[in-house]
Coordinates of C-alpha atoms and ligand atoms in Angstrom, one line a residue:
X18 CA 46.2 65.3 9.5
X19 CA 46.7 66.4 5.9
X20 CA 43.7 66.9 3.6
X21 CA 43.0 68.6 0.2
X22 CA 40.2 71.2 0.2
X23 CA 39.0 74.0 -2.0
X24 CA 36.8 76.9 -0.9
X25 CA 35.7 78.3 -4.3
X26 CA 35.1 76.8 -7.8
X27 CA 37.9 77.5 -10.2
X28 CA 41.1 76.3 -11.7
X29 CA 43.5 73.7 -10.1
X30 CA 45.0 76.5 -8.0
X31 CA 42.0 76.6 -5.7
X32 CA 43.0 73.2 -4.3
X33 CA 44.9 73.6 -1.1
X34 CA 46.8 71.1 1.1
X35 CA 45.8 71.6 4.7
X36 CA 48.3 70.1 7.2
X37 CA 46.3 70.6 10.4
X38 CA 42.8 69.4 9.3
X39 CA 40.8 67.7 12.1
X40 CA 40.4 64.0 11.9
X41 CA 36.8 63.1 10.8
X42 CA 34.4 61.2 13.1
X43 CA 32.7 58.1 11.8
X44 CA 29.0 58.5 11.6
X45 CA 26.3 55.8 11.7
X46 CA 27.1 53.0 9.3
X47 CA 30.6 54.3 8.8
X48 CA 34.2 53.3 9.5
X49 CA 37.4 55.4 9.8
X50 CA 39.9 54.5 7.1
X51 CA 43.6 55.5 7.0
X52 CA 44.0 56.2 3.3
X53 CA 47.1 54.9 1.5
X54 CA 46.3 56.0 -2.1
X55 CA 43.5 58.1 -3.6
X56 CA 42.1 57.3 -7.0
X57 CA 41.3 60.3 -9.2
X58 CA 38.9 60.7 -12.1
X59 CA 37.9 63.4 -14.6
X60 CA 34.8 63.9 -12.4
X61 CA 37.0 65.4 -9.8
X62 CA 38.2 68.3 -11.9
X63 CA 34.6 68.9 -13.2
X64 CA 33.3 69.1 -9.6
X65 CA 36.2 71.5 -8.8
X66 CA 35.7 73.9 -11.7
X67 CA 31.9 73.9 -11.2
X68 CA 30.9 72.3 -14.5
X69 CA 29.7 69.0 -13.1
X70 CA 26.0 68.5 -12.2
X71 CA 27.3 67.5 -8.8
X72 CA 28.8 71.0 -8.2
X73 CA 25.4 72.5 -7.9
X74 CA 24.6 71.1 -4.4
X75 CA 28.2 71.0 -3.2
X76 CA 28.8 72.8 0.1
X77 CA 32.1 74.7 0.1
X78 CA 34.8 74.3 1.4
X79 CA 34.8 70.8 0.0
X80 CA 37.3 67.9 -0.5
X81 CA 38.3 66.2 -3.7
X82 CA 38.5 62.6 -4.9
X83 CA 35.8 59.9 -4.7
X84 CA 37.7 56.7 -4.2
X85 CA 40.7 55.2 -2.3
X86 CA 42.5 52.2 -0.8
X87 CA 43.6 52.1 2.8
X88 CA 43.2 50.3 6.1
X89 CA 40.2 50.4 8.4
X90 CA 41.1 52.1 11.7
X91 CA 37.9 51.8 13.7
X92 CA 34.2 51.2 13.4
X93 CA 31.4 53.8 13.8
X94 CA 29.2 54.0 16.9
X95 CA 26.5 51.7 15.7
X96 CA 28.6 49.1 13.9
X97 CA 29.0 45.6 15.3
X98 CA 32.6 44.6 14.9
X99 CA 31.6 40.9 14.5
X100 CA 29.4 41.8 11.6
X101 CA 32.2 43.9 10.0
X102 CA 34.5 41.0 10.4
X103 CA 32.0 38.8 8.6
X104 CA 31.9 41.3 5.8
X105 CA 35.7 41.4 5.7
X106 CA 36.0 45.1 6.6
X107 CA 36.8 45.0 10.3
X108 CA 39.5 47.3 11.8
X109 CA 43.0 46.3 10.6
X110 CA 41.7 45.2 7.1
X111 CA 43.0 46.7 3.9
X112 CA 40.0 47.9 1.8
X113 CA 39.2 49.8 -1.3
X114 CA 36.0 51.6 -2.5
X115 CA 34.3 54.8 -3.5
X116 CA 31.8 57.2 -2.1
X117 CA 28.3 56.3 -3.2
X118 CA 25.7 58.6 -4.7
X119 CA 24.9 61.6 -2.6
X120 CA 28.0 61.5 -0.4
X121 CA 29.9 64.6 -1.5
X122 CA 32.9 64.3 0.9
X123 CA 36.3 63.9 -0.7
X124 CA 38.8 61.1 -0.2
X125 CA 42.1 63.0 -0.7
X126 CA 43.1 63.0 3.0
X127 CA 45.1 60.9 5.3
X128 CA 42.0 59.7 7.2
X129 CA 38.4 59.6 6.0
X130 CA 35.1 58.4 7.4
X131 CA 33.2 56.4 4.8
X132 CA 30.1 54.1 4.7
X133 CA 31.1 50.5 5.4
X134 CA 28.8 49.4 2.6
X135 CA 30.9 51.3 0.1
X136 CA 34.0 49.2 0.9
X137 CA 35.3 45.8 0.0
X138 CA 38.4 43.9 1.3
X139 CA 41.7 43.8 -0.7
X140 CA 42.9 40.1 -0.9
X141 CA 45.8 39.3 1.4
X142 CA 48.2 38.3 -1.4
X143 CA 48.1 41.9 -3.0
X144 CA 51.5 43.5 -2.4
X145 CA 52.0 47.1 -1.2
X146 CA 53.3 48.0 -4.7
X147 CA 50.0 46.9 -6.2
X148 CA 47.8 49.1 -4.0
X149 CA 47.7 52.2 -6.3
X150 CA 45.6 50.3 -8.9
X151 CA 43.2 49.1 -6.2
X152 CA 42.7 52.7 -5.1
X153 CA 41.6 53.5 -8.7
X154 CA 39.5 50.4 -9.3
X155 CA 36.1 51.2 -7.8
X156 CA 34.8 54.1 -9.9
X157 CA 36.0 53.0 -13.3
X158 CA 35.1 49.4 -12.4
X159 CA 31.5 50.1 -11.4
X160 CA 31.2 52.3 -14.4
X161 CA 32.4 49.7 -16.8
X162 CA 30.0 47.1 -15.3
X163 CA 27.2 49.6 -15.8
X164 CA 28.2 50.2 -19.4
X165 CA 28.6 46.6 -20.5
X166 CA 25.9 44.9 -18.5
X167 CA 23.2 47.5 -17.9
X168 CA 23.5 49.9 -20.9
X169 CA 25.1 48.1 -23.8
X170 CA 24.0 44.6 -22.9
X171 CA 26.7 43.2 -25.1
X172 CA 25.7 39.8 -26.5
X173 CA 27.7 36.8 -27.8
X174 CA 29.2 37.5 -31.2
X175 CA 28.7 41.3 -31.4
X176 CA 31.3 43.7 -32.7
X177 CA 32.4 46.6 -30.5
X178 CA 34.2 49.9 -30.9
X179 CA 35.7 51.5 -27.7
X180 CA 36.8 55.1 -27.9
X181 CA 39.6 55.8 -25.5
X182 CA 40.7 52.2 -24.9
X183 CA 43.7 53.0 -22.8
X184 CA 41.9 55.4 -20.4
X185 CA 40.7 54.5 -16.9
X186 CA 37.3 53.2 -18.0
X187 CA 38.5 52.0 -21.4
X188 CA 41.1 49.6 -19.9
X189 CA 38.2 47.8 -18.2
X190 CA 35.6 48.1 -21.0
X191 CA 37.9 46.1 -23.4
X192 CA 38.2 42.9 -21.2
X193 CA 34.6 43.2 -20.0
X194 CA 33.3 43.4 -23.6
X195 CA 35.3 40.3 -24.5
X196 CA 34.1 38.5 -21.4
X197 CA 30.5 39.3 -22.4
X198 CA 31.1 37.5 -25.7
X199 CA 32.1 40.2 -28.1
X200 CA 33.5 38.6 -31.3
X201 CA 35.8 41.5 -31.9
X202 CA 36.7 44.7 -30.2
X203 CA 38.5 47.7 -31.8
X204 CA 39.7 50.6 -29.6
X205 CA 40.8 54.1 -30.5
X206 CA 43.7 55.8 -28.7
X207 CA 46.9 57.6 -29.5
X208 CA 49.5 55.6 -31.4
X209 CA 51.6 55.7 -28.2
X210 CA 48.9 53.6 -26.5
X211 CA 48.4 51.0 -29.3
X212 CA 50.5 48.3 -27.7
X213 CA 48.6 48.7 -24.4
X214 CA 45.3 48.4 -26.2
X215 CA 46.5 45.3 -28.0
X216 CA 47.6 43.8 -24.7
X217 CA 44.0 44.4 -23.4
X218 CA 42.7 42.2 -26.2
X219 CA 41.4 44.8 -28.7
X220 CA 42.6 45.8 -32.2
X221 CA 44.1 49.3 -31.8
X222 CA 43.2 52.2 -34.0
X223 CA 45.6 55.1 -33.6
X224 CA 43.4 58.2 -34.1
X225 CA 46.4 60.5 -34.3
X226 CA 47.9 58.4 -37.1
X227 CA 44.9 57.4 -39.1
X228 CA 41.3 58.1 -39.8
X229 CA 39.4 55.8 -37.4
X230 CA 36.2 56.1 -39.4
X231 CA 37.9 54.8 -42.6
X232 CA 39.6 52.0 -40.5
X233 CA 36.3 50.8 -39.1
X234 CA 34.6 50.9 -42.5
X235 CA 37.3 48.8 -44.0
X236 CA 37.4 46.4 -41.0
X237 CA 33.7 45.8 -41.0
X238 CA 33.2 45.9 -44.8
X239 CA 31.1 49.1 -44.5
X240 CA 28.6 47.5 -42.1
X241 CA 29.8 49.2 -38.9
X242 CA 29.8 47.8 -35.4
X243 CA 27.0 46.6 -33.2
X244 CA 28.0 48.6 -30.2
X245 CA 30.1 51.8 -29.7
X246 CA 31.3 52.5 -26.1
X247 CA 32.4 56.1 -26.3
X248 CA 34.5 57.3 -23.3
X249 CA 35.7 60.4 -25.1
X250 CA 32.4 61.9 -26.6
X251 CA 33.6 65.4 -27.9
X252 CA 35.0 64.5 -31.3
X253 CA 33.8 60.9 -31.4
X254 CA 30.1 60.8 -30.5
X255 CA 28.4 62.3 -33.6
X256 CA 30.8 60.6 -36.2
X257 CA 30.3 57.2 -34.5
X258 CA 26.6 57.3 -35.3
X259 CA 27.5 56.8 -39.0
X260 CA 29.5 53.6 -38.1
X261 CA 26.8 51.6 -36.3
X262 CA 25.4 48.5 -37.9
X263 CA 21.6 48.4 -38.4
X264 CA 20.0 48.2 -34.9
X265 CA 23.3 49.2 -33.3
X266 CA 23.6 51.1 -30.1
X267 CA 25.9 53.6 -28.5
X268 CA 26.9 54.3 -24.9
X269 CA 28.6 57.6 -24.1
X270 CA 30.1 58.4 -20.8
X271 CA 30.0 62.1 -19.8
X272 CA 26.9 62.6 -17.7
X273 CA 26.1 65.9 -19.4
X274 CA 26.6 64.6 -22.9
X275 CA 24.0 65.8 -25.5
X276 CA 22.6 62.5 -26.8
X277 CA 20.0 64.2 -29.1
X278 CA 21.9 63.6 -32.3
X279 CA 21.4 59.8 -31.7
X280 CA 17.8 60.0 -30.5
X281 CA 16.8 62.2 -33.5
X282 CA 18.0 59.5 -35.8
X283 CA 16.2 56.7 -33.8
X284 CA 19.5 55.3 -32.6
X285 CA 19.5 53.6 -29.1
X286 CA 21.8 55.7 -26.9
X287 CA 22.6 55.4 -23.2
X288 CA 24.6 57.4 -20.6
X289 CA 25.5 54.8 -17.9
X290 CA 24.2 55.1 -14.4
X291 CA 26.7 53.8 -11.9
X292 CA 25.2 51.1 -9.6
X293 CA 27.0 50.7 -6.2
X294 CA 27.0 47.5 -4.3
X295 CA 29.2 44.9 -2.7
X296 CA 28.4 42.2 -5.3
X297 CA 29.8 44.4 -8.1
X298 CA 32.9 45.4 -6.0
X299 CA 33.5 41.7 -5.3
X300 CA 33.3 41.0 -9.1
X301 CA 36.0 43.6 -9.6
X302 CA 38.1 42.0 -6.9
X303 CA 37.9 38.7 -8.8
X304 CA 38.8 40.3 -12.1
X305 CA 41.8 42.2 -10.8
X306 CA 43.0 39.2 -8.7
X307 CA 42.8 36.7 -11.7
X308 CA 44.4 39.1 -14.1
X309 CA 41.3 39.3 -16.2
X310 CA 41.1 43.1 -15.6
X311 CA 44.7 44.3 -15.9
X312 CA 43.9 47.9 -14.9
X313 CA 47.2 49.9 -14.5
X314 CA 48.0 52.9 -12.3
X315 CA 50.3 54.7 -14.7
X316 CA 50.9 57.8 -12.6
X317 CA 51.3 58.1 -8.8
X318 CA 51.8 61.6 -7.4
X319 CA 52.3 62.9 -3.8
X320 CA 49.1 64.3 -2.2
X321 CA 50.6 67.8 -2.4
X322 CA 50.8 67.6 -6.2
X323 CA 47.0 67.6 -6.4
X324 CA 46.9 70.7 -8.7
X325 CA 49.2 69.0 -11.2
X326 CA 47.1 65.8 -11.0
X327 CA 43.9 67.8 -11.8
X328 CA 45.7 69.5 -14.8
X329 CA 46.6 66.1 -16.1
X330 CA 43.1 64.8 -15.8
X331 CA 41.7 67.8 -17.6
X332 CA 44.1 67.3 -20.5
X333 CA 42.3 64.0 -21.1
X334 CA 45.1 61.6 -21.9
X335 CA 45.4 59.7 -18.7
X336 CA 46.6 56.1 -19.3
X337 CA 44.8 53.8 -16.9
X338 CA 44.6 55.5 -13.5
X339 CA 46.1 58.6 -11.9
X340 CA 46.5 58.1 -8.2
X341 CA 47.8 60.1 -5.2
X342 CA 50.0 58.8 -2.5
X343 CA 48.3 60.1 0.7
X344 CA 51.5 59.9 2.8
X345 CA 54.1 61.2 0.3
Ligands
NAP2 N1 28.5 58.4 -16.5 C1 29.3 58.0 -15.5 O1 28.9 57.5 -14.5 C2 30.8 58.1 -15.7 C3 31.6 57.4 -14.9 C4 33.0 57.4 -15.1 C5 33.5 58.3 -16.0 N2 32.7 59.1 -16.7 C6 33.3 60.0 -17.8 O2 33.8 59.2 -18.8 C7 34.9 59.9 -19.4 C8 36.1 59.0 -19.4 O3 36.6 58.7 -18.1 P1 38.0 58.0 -17.8 O4 38.1 57.9 -16.4 O5 38.1 56.8 -18.7 O6 39.0 59.1 -18.4 P2 40.5 59.1 -18.7 O7 41.2 58.0 -17.8 O8 41.0 60.5 -18.6 O9 40.6 58.5 -20.2 C9 40.2 59.3 -21.2 C10 40.8 58.6 -22.5 O10 40.3 59.3 -23.6 C11 41.2 59.1 -24.6 N3 41.1 60.2 -25.7 C12 41.4 61.5 -25.6 N4 41.1 62.1 -26.8 C13 40.6 61.1 -27.6 C14 40.1 61.1 -28.9 N5 40.0 62.2 -29.7 N6 39.6 59.9 -29.4 C15 39.6 58.8 -28.7 N7 40.1 58.7 -27.4 C16 40.6 59.9 -26.9 C17 42.6 59.2 -24.0 O11 43.4 58.3 -24.7 P3 44.7 58.8 -25.5 O12 45.7 59.4 -24.5 O13 45.2 57.5 -26.2 O14 44.2 59.9 -26.4 C18 42.3 58.7 -22.6 O15 42.9 57.5 -22.3 C19 35.1 61.2 -18.6 O16 34.4 62.2 -19.2 C20 34.4 60.9 -17.3 O17 34.0 62.0 -16.6 C21 31.3 59.0 -16.6

């Protein structure tokens, strides 16, 4: 089968498409899944170049990708098919999900072994054309839930500023913040993404066209916002601290972000901790199904274009999700 692997940390060129990789074997608690699409995330290029905290314990050669959508082929040795059926992930079912916690194996392959607990079924009415966004749903979705519910704890009537509103996580943060009761959400992004941000329910602020700090000051009468959800961090984190209302809080996404500028000023700051679990995956299913979470997969590339995909991720201007077609 085909599988992407890399055997040293480095640039996108270390990623190699193997065409004769052995099919994996499902271990205890696992199922084999034929992958249709692979969801990619900035975490993938950070693991590959060695800059992620996760690179430290990674055994090389390693795979890439943490999430996917596909069809369950078979159950592992200890799994009762009746129980899998009850959980909606029996052989023959279309599923999506992401590798949890310590599981360092990739998902960019034609067939993977993955814990049954890390999967949820894709509703029957979802068409084949819609599958790419399901492949990219789990990681950004579980992250957005952790940001809004666990870290920011957005309450009714609060004002929110999202940095990077058209990105993978940003496209879910906007509707989830509104669902949590936010009175108004502003979101930064390039002018080219303003319409998309508006469709998601936020007021766009084109950071390449205007000074977002002046725009927030004017919009809030100088008070600032109650909550900043900062998916970008580099140029946005420190300036955002001056645009928080008294008692305001900030959540920033990169795991290795230096949050000390906030703590030194006594400002509540969080880096979200992703919580896996079927209840949260099922919540995402409802949101995508109902249209409440209109996450888009803007770019679908063949598996063999993995290096180009990693380059695009590193450029940091992905709109919605970047996905690989495992069979193209
Ligand atoms: N802590 C965790 O568990 C966790 C989980 C998931 C992700 N993350 C991290 O969160 C970050 C975002 O992830 P993602 O999947 O949403 O990435 P993404 O899909 O690549 O989106 C990044 C977005 O940032 C925007 N952006 C770039 N420069 C900007 C600027 N100067 N000001 C405002 N926005 C800007 C881009 O929008 P434009 O094209 O409009 O500029 C792009 O849409 C990454 O660093 C990722 O590693 C952390």
